[in-house]
CSV table of C-alpha atoms in Angstrom, one decimal:
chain,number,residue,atom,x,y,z
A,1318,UNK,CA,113.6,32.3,-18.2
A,1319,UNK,CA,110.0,33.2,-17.1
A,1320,UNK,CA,110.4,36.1,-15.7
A,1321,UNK,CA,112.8,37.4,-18.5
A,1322,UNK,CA,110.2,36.5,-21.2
A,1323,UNK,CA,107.6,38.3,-19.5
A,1324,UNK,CA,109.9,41.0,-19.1
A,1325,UNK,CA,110.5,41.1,-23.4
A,1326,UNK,CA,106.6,40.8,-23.9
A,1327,UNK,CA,106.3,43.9,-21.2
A,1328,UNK,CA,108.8,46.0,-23.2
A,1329,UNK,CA,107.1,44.8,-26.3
A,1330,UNK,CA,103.7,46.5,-24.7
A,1331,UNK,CA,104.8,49.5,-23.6
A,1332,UNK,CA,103.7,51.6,-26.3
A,1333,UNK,CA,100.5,51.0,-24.9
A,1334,UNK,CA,101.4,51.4,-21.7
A,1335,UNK,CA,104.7,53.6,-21.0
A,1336,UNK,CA,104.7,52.0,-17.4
A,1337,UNK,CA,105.1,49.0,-18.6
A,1338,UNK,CA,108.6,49.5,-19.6
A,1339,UNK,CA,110.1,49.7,-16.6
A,1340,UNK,CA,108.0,46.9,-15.3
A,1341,UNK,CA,109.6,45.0,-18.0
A,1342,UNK,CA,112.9,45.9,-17.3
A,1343,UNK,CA,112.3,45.3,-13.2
A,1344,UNK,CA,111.4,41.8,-14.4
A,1345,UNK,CA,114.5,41.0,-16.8
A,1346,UNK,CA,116.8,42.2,-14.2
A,1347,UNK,CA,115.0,40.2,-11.0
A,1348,UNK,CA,115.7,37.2,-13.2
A,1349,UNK,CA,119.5,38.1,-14.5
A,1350,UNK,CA,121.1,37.1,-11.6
A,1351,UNK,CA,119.9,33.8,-11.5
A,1352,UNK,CA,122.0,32.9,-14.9
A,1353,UNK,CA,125.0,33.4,-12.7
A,1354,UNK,CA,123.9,31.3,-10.1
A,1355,UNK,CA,122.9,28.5,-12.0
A,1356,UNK,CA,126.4,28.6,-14.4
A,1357,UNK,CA,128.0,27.8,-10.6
A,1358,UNK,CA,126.0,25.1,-10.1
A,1359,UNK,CA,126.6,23.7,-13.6
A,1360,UNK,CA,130.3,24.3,-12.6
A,1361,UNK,CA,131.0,26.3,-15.6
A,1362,UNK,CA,132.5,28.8,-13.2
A,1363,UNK,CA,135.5,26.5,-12.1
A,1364,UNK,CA,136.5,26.4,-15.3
A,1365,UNK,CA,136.2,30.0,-16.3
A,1366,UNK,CA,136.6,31.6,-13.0
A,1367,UNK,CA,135.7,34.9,-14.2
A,1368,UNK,CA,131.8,33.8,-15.0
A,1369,UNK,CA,130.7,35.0,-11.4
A,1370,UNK,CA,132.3,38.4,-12.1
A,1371,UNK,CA,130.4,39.1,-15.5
A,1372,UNK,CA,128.5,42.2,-14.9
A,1373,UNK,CA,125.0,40.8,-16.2
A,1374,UNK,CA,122.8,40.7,-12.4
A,1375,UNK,CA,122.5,44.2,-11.9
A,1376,UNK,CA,121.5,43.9,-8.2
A,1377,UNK,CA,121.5,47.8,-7.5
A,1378,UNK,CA,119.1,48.1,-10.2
A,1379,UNK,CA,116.1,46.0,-9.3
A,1380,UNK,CA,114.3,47.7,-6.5
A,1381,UNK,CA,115.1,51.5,-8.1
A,1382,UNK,CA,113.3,49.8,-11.9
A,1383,UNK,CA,110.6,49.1,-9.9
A,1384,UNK,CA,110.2,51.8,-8.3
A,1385,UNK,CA,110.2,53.8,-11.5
A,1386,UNK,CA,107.5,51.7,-12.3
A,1387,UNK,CA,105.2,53.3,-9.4
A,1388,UNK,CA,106.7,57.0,-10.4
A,1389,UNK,CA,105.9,56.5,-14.1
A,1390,UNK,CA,101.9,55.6,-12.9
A,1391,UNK,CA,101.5,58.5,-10.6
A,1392,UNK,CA,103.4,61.0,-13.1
A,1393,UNK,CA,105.6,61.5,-16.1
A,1394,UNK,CA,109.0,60.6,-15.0
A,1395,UNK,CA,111.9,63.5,-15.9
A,1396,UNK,CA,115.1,62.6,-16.8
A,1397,UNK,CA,116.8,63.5,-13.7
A,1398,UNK,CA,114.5,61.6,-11.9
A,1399,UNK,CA,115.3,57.8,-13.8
A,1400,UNK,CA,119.3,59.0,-14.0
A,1401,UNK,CA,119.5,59.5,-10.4
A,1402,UNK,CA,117.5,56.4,-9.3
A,1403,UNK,CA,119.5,54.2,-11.8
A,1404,UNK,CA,123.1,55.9,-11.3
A,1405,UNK,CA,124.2,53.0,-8.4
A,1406,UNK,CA,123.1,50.5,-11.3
A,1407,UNK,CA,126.2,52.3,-13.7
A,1408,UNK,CA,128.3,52.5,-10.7
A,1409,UNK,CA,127.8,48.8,-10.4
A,1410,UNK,CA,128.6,48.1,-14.0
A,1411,UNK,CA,131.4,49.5,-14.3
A,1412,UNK,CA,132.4,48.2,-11.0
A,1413,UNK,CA,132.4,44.7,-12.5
A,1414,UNK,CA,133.4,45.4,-15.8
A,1415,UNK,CA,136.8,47.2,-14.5
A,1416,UNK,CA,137.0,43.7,-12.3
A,1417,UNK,CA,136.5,41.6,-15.7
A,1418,UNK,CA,138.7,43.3,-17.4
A,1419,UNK,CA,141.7,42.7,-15.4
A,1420,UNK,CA,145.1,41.2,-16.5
A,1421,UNK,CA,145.0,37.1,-15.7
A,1422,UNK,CA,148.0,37.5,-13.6
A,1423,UNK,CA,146.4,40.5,-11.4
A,1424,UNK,CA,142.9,38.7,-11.5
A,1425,UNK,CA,144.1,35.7,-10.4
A,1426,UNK,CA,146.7,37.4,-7.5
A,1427,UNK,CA,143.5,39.3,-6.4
A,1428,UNK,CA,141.3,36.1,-6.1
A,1429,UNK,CA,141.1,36.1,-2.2
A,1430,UNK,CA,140.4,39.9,-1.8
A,1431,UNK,CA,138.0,39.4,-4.6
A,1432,UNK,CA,136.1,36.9,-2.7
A,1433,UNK,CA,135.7,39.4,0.3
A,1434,UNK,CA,134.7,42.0,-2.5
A,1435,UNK,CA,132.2,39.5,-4.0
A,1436,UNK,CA,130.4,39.1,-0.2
A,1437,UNK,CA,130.9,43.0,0.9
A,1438,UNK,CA,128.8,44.0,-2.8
A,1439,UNK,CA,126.3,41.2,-2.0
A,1440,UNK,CA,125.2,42.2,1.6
A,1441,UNK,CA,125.6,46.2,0.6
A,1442,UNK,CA,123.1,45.0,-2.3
A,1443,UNK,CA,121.0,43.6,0.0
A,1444,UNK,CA,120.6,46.7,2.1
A,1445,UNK,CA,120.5,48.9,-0.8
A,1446,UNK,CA,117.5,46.8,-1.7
A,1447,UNK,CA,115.8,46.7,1.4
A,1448,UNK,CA,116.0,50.4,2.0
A,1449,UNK,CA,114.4,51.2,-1.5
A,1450,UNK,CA,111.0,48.9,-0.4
A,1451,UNK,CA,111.1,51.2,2.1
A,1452,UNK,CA,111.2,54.1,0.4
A,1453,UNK,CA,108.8,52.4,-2.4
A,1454,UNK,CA,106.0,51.8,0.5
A,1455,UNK,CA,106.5,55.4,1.6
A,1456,UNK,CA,105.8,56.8,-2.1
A,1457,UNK,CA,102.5,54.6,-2.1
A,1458,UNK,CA,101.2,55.3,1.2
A,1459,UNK,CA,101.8,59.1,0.2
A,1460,UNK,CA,100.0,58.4,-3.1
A,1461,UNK,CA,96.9,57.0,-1.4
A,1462,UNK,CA,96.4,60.0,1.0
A,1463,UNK,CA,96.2,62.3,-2.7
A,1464,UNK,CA,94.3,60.0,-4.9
A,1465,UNK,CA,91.0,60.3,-3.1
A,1466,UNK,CA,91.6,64.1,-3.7
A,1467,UNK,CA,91.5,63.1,-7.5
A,1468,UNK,CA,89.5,60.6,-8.2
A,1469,UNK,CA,85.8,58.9,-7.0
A,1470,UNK,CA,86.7,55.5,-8.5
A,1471,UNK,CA,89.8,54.2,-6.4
A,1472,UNK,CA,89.7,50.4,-7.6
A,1473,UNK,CA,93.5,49.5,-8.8
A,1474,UNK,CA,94.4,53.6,-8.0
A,1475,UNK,CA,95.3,52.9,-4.8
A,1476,UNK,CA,98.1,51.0,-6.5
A,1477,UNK,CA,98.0,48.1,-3.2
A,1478,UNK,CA,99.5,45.7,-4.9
A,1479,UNK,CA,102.5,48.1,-5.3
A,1480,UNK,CA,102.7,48.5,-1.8
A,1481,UNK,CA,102.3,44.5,-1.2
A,1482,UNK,CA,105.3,43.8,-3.5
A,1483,UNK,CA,107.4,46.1,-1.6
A,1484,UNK,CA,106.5,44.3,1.4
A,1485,UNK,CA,107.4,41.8,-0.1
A,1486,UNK,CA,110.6,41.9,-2.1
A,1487,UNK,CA,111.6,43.8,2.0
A,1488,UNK,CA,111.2,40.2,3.6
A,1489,UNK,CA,112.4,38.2,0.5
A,1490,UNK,CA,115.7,40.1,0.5
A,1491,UNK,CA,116.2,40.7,4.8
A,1492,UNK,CA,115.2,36.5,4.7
A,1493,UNK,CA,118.2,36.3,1.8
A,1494,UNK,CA,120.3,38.5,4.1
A,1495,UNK,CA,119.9,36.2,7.1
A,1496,UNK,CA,120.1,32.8,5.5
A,1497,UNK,CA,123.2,34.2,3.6
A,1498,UNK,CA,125.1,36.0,6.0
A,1499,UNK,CA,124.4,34.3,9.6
A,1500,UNK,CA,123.3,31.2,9.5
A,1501,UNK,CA,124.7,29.5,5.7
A,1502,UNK,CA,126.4,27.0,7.4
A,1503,UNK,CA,123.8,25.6,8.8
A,1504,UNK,CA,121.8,25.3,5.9
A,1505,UNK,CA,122.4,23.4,2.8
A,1506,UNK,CA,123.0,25.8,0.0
A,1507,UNK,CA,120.7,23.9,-2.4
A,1508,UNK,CA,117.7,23.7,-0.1
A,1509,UNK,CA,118.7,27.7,0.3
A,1510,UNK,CA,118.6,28.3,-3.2
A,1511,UNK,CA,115.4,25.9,-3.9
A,1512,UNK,CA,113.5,28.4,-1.4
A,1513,UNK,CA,114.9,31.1,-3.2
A,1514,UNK,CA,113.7,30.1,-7.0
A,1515,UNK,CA,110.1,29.6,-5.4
A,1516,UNK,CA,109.4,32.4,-3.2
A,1517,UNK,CA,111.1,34.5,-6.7
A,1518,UNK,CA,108.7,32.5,-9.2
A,1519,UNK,CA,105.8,33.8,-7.1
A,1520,UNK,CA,106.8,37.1,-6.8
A,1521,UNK,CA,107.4,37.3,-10.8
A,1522,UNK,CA,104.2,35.7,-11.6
A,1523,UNK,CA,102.3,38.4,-8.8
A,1524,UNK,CA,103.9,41.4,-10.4
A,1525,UNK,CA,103.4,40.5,-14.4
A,1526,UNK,CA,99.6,39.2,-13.5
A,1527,UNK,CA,98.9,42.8,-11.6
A,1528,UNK,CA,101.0,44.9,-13.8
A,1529,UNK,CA,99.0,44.0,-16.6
A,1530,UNK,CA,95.5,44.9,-14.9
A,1531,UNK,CA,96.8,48.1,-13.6
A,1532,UNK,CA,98.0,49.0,-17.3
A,1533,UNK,CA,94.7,49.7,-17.5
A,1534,UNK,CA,93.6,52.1,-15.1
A,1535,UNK,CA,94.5,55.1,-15.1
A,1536,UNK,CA,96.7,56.8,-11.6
A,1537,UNK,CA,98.1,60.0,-13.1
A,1538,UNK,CA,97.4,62.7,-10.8
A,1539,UNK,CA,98.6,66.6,-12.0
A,1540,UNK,CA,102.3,66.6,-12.5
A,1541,UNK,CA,102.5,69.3,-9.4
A,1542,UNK,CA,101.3,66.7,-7.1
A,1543,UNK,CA,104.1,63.6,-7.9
A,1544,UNK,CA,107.2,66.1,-7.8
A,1545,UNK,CA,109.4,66.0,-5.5
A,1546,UNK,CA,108.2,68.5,-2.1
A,1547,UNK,CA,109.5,72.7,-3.5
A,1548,UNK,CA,108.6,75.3,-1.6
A,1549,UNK,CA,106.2,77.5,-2.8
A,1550,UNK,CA,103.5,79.8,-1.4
A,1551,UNK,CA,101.1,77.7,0.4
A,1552,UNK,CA,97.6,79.0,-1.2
A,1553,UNK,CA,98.9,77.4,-4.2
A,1554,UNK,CA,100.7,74.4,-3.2
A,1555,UNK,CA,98.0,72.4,-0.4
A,1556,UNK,CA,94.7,73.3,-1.7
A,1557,UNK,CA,94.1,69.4,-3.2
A,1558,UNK,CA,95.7,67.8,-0.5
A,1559,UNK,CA,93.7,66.5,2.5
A,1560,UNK,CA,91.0,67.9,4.3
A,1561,UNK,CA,93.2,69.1,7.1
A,1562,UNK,CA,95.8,70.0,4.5
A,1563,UNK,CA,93.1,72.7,2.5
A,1564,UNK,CA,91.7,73.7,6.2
A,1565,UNK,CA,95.3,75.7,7.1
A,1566,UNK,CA,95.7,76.3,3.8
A,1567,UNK,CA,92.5,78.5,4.0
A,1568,UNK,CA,94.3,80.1,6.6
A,1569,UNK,CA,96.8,81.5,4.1
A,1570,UNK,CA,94.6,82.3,1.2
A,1571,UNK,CA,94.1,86.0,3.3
A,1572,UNK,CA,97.4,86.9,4.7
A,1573,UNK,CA,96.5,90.2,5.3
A,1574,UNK,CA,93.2,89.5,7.4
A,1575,UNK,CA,93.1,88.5,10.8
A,1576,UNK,CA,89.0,87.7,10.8
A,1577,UNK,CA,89.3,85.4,7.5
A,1578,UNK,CA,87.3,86.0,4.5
A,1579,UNK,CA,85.0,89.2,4.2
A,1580,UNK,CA,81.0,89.0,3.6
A,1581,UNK,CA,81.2,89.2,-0.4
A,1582,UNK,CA,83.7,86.4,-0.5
A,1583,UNK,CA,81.8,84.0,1.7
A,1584,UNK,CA,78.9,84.8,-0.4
A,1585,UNK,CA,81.6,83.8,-3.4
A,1586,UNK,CA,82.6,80.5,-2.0
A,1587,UNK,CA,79.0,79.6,-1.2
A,1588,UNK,CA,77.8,80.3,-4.3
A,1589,UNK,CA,80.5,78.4,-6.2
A,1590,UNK,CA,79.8,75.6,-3.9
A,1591,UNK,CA,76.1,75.9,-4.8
A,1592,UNK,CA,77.4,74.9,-8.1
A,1593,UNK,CA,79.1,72.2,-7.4
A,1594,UNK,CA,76.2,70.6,-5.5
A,1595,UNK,CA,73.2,71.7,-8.3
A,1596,UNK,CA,75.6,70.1,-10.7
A,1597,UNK,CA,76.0,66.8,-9.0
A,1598,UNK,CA,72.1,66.6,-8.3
A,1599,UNK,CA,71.3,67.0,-12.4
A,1600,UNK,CA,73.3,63.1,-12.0
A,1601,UNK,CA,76.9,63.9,-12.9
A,1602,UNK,CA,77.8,61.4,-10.3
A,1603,UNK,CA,76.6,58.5,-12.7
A,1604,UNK,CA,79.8,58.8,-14.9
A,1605,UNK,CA,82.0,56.2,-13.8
A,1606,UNK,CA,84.9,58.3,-15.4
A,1607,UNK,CA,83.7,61.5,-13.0
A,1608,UNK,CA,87.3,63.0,-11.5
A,1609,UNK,CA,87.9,66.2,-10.0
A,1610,UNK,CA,89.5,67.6,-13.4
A,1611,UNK,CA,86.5,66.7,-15.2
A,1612,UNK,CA,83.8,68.2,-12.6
A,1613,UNK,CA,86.1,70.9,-12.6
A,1614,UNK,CA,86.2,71.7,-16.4
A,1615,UNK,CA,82.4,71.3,-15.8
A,1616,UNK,CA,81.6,73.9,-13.5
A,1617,UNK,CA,84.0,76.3,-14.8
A,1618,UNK,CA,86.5,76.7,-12.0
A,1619,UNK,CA,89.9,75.3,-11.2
A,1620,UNK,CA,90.2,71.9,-10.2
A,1621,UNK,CA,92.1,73.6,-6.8
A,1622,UNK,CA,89.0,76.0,-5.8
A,1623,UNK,CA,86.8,72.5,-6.5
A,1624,UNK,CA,88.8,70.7,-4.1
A,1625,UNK,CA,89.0,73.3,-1.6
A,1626,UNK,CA,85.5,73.8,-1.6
A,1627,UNK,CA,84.3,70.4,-1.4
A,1628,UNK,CA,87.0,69.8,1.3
A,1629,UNK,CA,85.2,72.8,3.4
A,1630,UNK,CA,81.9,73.0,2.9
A,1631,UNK,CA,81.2,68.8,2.9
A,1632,UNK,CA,84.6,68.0,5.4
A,1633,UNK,CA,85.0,65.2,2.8
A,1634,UNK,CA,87.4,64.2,0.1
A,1635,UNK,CA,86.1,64.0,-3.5
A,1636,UNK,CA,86.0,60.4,-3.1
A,1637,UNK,CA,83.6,60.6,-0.7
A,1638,UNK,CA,81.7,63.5,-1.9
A,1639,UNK,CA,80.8,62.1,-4.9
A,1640,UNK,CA,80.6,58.4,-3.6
A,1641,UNK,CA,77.8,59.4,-1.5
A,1642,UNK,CA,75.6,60.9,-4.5
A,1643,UNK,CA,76.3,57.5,-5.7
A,1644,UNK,CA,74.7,55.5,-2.5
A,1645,UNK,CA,71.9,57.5,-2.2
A,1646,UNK,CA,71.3,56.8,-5.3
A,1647,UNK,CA,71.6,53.0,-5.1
A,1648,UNK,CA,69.5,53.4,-2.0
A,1649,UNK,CA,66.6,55.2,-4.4
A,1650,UNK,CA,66.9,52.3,-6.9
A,1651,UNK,CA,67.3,49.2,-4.8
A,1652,UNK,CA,63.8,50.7,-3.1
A,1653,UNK,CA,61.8,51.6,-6.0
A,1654,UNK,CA,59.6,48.3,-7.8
A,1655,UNK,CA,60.9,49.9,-11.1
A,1656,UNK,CA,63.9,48.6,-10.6
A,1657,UNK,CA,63.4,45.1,-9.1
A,1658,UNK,CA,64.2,43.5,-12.2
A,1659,UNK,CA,68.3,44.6,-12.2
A,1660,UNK,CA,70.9,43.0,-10.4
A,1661,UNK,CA,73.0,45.0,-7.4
A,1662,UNK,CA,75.8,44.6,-10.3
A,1663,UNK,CA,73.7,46.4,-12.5
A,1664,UNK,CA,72.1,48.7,-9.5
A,1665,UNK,CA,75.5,49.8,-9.0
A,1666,UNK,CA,76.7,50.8,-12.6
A,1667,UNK,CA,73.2,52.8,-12.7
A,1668,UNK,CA,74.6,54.6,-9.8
A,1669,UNK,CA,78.0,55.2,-11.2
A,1670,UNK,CA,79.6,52.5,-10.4
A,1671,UNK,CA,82.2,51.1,-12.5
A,1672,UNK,CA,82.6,47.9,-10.4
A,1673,UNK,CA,80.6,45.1,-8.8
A,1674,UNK,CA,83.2,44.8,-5.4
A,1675,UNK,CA,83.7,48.5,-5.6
A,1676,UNK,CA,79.6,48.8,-5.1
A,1677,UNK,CA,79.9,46.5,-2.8
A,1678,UNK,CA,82.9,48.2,-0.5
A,1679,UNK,CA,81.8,51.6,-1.0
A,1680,UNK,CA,78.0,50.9,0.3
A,1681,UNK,CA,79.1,49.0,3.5
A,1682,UNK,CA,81.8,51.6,4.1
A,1683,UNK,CA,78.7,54.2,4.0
A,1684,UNK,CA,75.7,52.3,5.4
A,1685,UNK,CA,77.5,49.7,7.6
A,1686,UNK,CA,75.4,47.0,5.8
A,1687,UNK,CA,75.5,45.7,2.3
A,1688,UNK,CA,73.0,46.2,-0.5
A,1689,UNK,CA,71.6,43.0,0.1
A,1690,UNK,CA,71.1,43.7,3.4
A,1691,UNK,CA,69.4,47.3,3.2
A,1692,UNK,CA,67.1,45.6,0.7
A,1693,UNK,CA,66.3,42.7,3.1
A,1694,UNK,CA,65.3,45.1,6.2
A,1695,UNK,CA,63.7,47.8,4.1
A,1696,UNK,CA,60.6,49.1,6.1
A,1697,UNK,CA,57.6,51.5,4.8
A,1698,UNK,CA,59.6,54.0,6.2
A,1699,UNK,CA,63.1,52.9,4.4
A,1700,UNK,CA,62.3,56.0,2.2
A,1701,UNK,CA,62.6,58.0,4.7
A,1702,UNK,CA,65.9,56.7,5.5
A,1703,UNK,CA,66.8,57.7,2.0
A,1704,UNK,CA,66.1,60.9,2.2
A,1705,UNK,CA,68.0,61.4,6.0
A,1706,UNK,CA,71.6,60.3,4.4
A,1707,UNK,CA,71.0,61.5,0.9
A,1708,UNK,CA,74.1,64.4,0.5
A,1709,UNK,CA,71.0,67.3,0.3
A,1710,UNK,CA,70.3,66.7,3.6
C-alpha cells in the first residue's frame, strides 16, 4: 500500500516532472503483485480459485517502467521506444485475461497444467527481469561516459543511484529465483515471503526518496546522443563523445587529406580555441549552470566544434576543463586574506560551485588533498603553486 501511494502521488507530480510518471507507474506495479499474494495467504484464493490468475501483477512490466524512467531523464522518450519496451507487459495481459476468462468446466479441467503454467511464467518473469537490470546498468554506465561531455556539474547526473537500483532489483529477483525454484522446500514459505516484503519496502522507500531529488536536476543531453546507435558519417556523429572518441573522429573530419588539417585551418582551430579559453578567464566558469550548450551559444560556435576542441587542445572532457578554472580559483580565494572571512561552502559557490561535497570531491580529485588541507600547508610560496596548475599554465 506504500509503495502504491507513492506511486499515485508520483503520477500526481509529473507535470512537474514528466520522469516522474513512469517512476510512478514502476512503483504501483512493484507493489501489484503483492495484493495477490497476500489474498492467498488470507485464503480467499481457495475459495475463488481464479484470484491467483487475475491479471493485476504485471511482472513483465516492472523492470522495462523503470527503465523508461532512466530513458525519459537522459531524453524525450518516442512512442516506439515506450511501445516496444512495454509490449511483453500486453502480451502478459492478455495472457491472463484469455486464462480468466475461461469456461468453469475447461478452467477447472486445466487446473494441473495451469499450475505448471503458473511456475513456467514466474521463473521466465524472473529472467526477463533480471536481464532488463542488465540492460538498465548498461544504459547508465553509457550515460556516464557522455555526461561529462555535457555538463561541469555532475552531482545527481551521473544518475548512480539508477545504476544502484538496478544492482539491486538483479540480486533481489536472482535471490527470489533461488529461494523459489531450488531450495523452497527447505524454507518456510512465510519466513520466504517476510524477507521478501522487507528487502521490497527498502527498495520502494530508496527509489521514491532518490526519484524525488533527481526530479530536480536536470540529465537531458541533445536528443542525437540518447537514440538508439544509426549510422551516419562519423564527423558528425562522435565529435561530443570522449576524448578518444573526438581524436579518430578528427581523423575523418579531412577524408581527402592524408597529412591532416592544412596551415589556415590549424590557425582556425587555434583561434577558436583561443576563444574558448579568453572566455573562460573573463570568469564564465563561476556559473554553476555553465554546460557545453551554453558556452557554446556563448562563443558563437556549435556545441560539437566546442567539444572537439576542448577535447584536443586540453586532452580533457568539459567536466574537467571547466572544473579546473574552478580549482584554481578556489586555490586563489582560500589563499588570499580577503577572503578569510567565507566558509569552503561559500569558497566553493564563489568558484562555481553549486555544491558543498561536490567542492569537496572535485578539489581532492584535482589536488590530491582537500581544501582544508591546502589551506593548512600553504607556504609563502603556495602562490606560486597557484599559478603552476592554474589552466593558463
Amino acid at each position: 500500500m506504500q509503495g502504491m501511494m507513492m506511486g499515485v502521488v508520483f503520477l500526481a507530480l509529473h507535470r512537474k516532472a514528466r520522469p516522474l510518471k513512469w517512476l510512478g507507474l514502476f512503483l504501483i506495479n512493484y507493489s501489484l503483485p503483492f495484493i495477490t499474494w497476500l489474498l492467498d495467504y488470507a485464503g480467499i484464493s481457495k475459495q475463488y480459485p481464479r484470484m491467483p490468475y487475475l491479471p493485476i501483477g504485471f511482472f513483465f512490466a516492472v523492470l522495462p517502467l523503470f527503465y523508461l524512467h532512466a530513458r525519459s531523464l537522459i531524453g524525450p522518450l518516442s512512442p516506439r521506444t515506450v511501445w516496444r519496451n512495454l509490449a511483453p507487459a500486453l502480451i502478459d495481459l492478455l495472457l491472463f485475461a484469455v486464462v480468466v476468462s475461461l469456461p468453469e468446466p475447461v478452467f477447472l479441467k486445466q487446473k494441473y497444467y495451469l499450475r505448471w503454467f503458473v511456475l513456467v511464467y514466474n521463473l521466465s518473469a524472473e529472467v526477463f527481469n533480471i536481464v532488463y537490470a542488465l540492460r538498465l546498468i548498461r544504459l547508465v554506465q553509457q550515460h556516464q561516459q557522455k555526461v561529462p561531455n555535457f555538463y561541469a556539474d555532475l552531482h545527481q547526473r551521473l544518475l548512480g543511484w539508477i545504476k544502484v537500483t538496478a544492482w539491486l532489483l538483479l540480486v533481489l529477483y536472482s535471490v527470489e529465483m533461488v529461494l523459489g525454484y531450488f531450495i523452497n522446500r527447505q524454507i518456510q514459505y512465510d519466513t520466504l515471503m517476510l524477507a521478501d516484503m522487507i528487502m521490497s519496502i527498502g527498495c520502494i522507500y530508496w527509489v521514491a526518496i532518490s526519484g524525488l531529488r533527481q526530479s530536480s536536476t536536470s540529465v537531458v543531453l541533445p536528443v542525437e546522443e540518447t537514440e538508439e546507435p544509426a549510422v551516419e558519417p562519423r564527423a558528425e556523429a562522435v565529435l561530443v563523445a570522449t576524448a578518444s572518441e573526438s581524436t579518430s573522429a578528427t581523423s575523418n573530419l579531412h577524408p581527402t587529406s592524408t597529412d591532416g588539417p592544412t596551415a589556415d585551418e590549424n590557425l582556425s582551430l587555434e583561434r577558436d580555441y583561443a576563444t574558448i579559453t579568453e572566455y573562460m578567464a573573463q570568469g564564465a566558469y563561476k556559473n554553476p549552470d555553465l554546460t557545453l550548450m551554453t558556452l557554446a551559444d556563448q562563443v558563437a560556435m556549435s556545441y560539437k566544434r566546442v567539444s572537439l576542441l576542448i577535447n584536443e587542445k586540453s586532452g580533457l572532457n568539459f567536466s574537467n576543463f571547466v572544473n579546473q578554472y574552478r580549482v584554481a580559483e578556489a586555490k586563489r580565494l582560500l589563499l588570499d586574506a580577503a577572503y578569510h572571512h567565507l566558509s569552503h561552502n561559500g569558497i566553493g559557490q564563489a568558484s562555481g560551485f553549486r555544491a558543498t561535497s561536490t567542492f569537496y570531491q572535485v578539489f581532492r580529485k584535482l589536488t590530491s588533498i582537500t581544501p582544508s588541507q591546502f589551506k593548512k600547508n600553504a607556504l609563502p610560496d603556495a602562490a606560486a603553486l597557484v599559478e603552476e596548475t592554474s589552466p593558463e599554465s
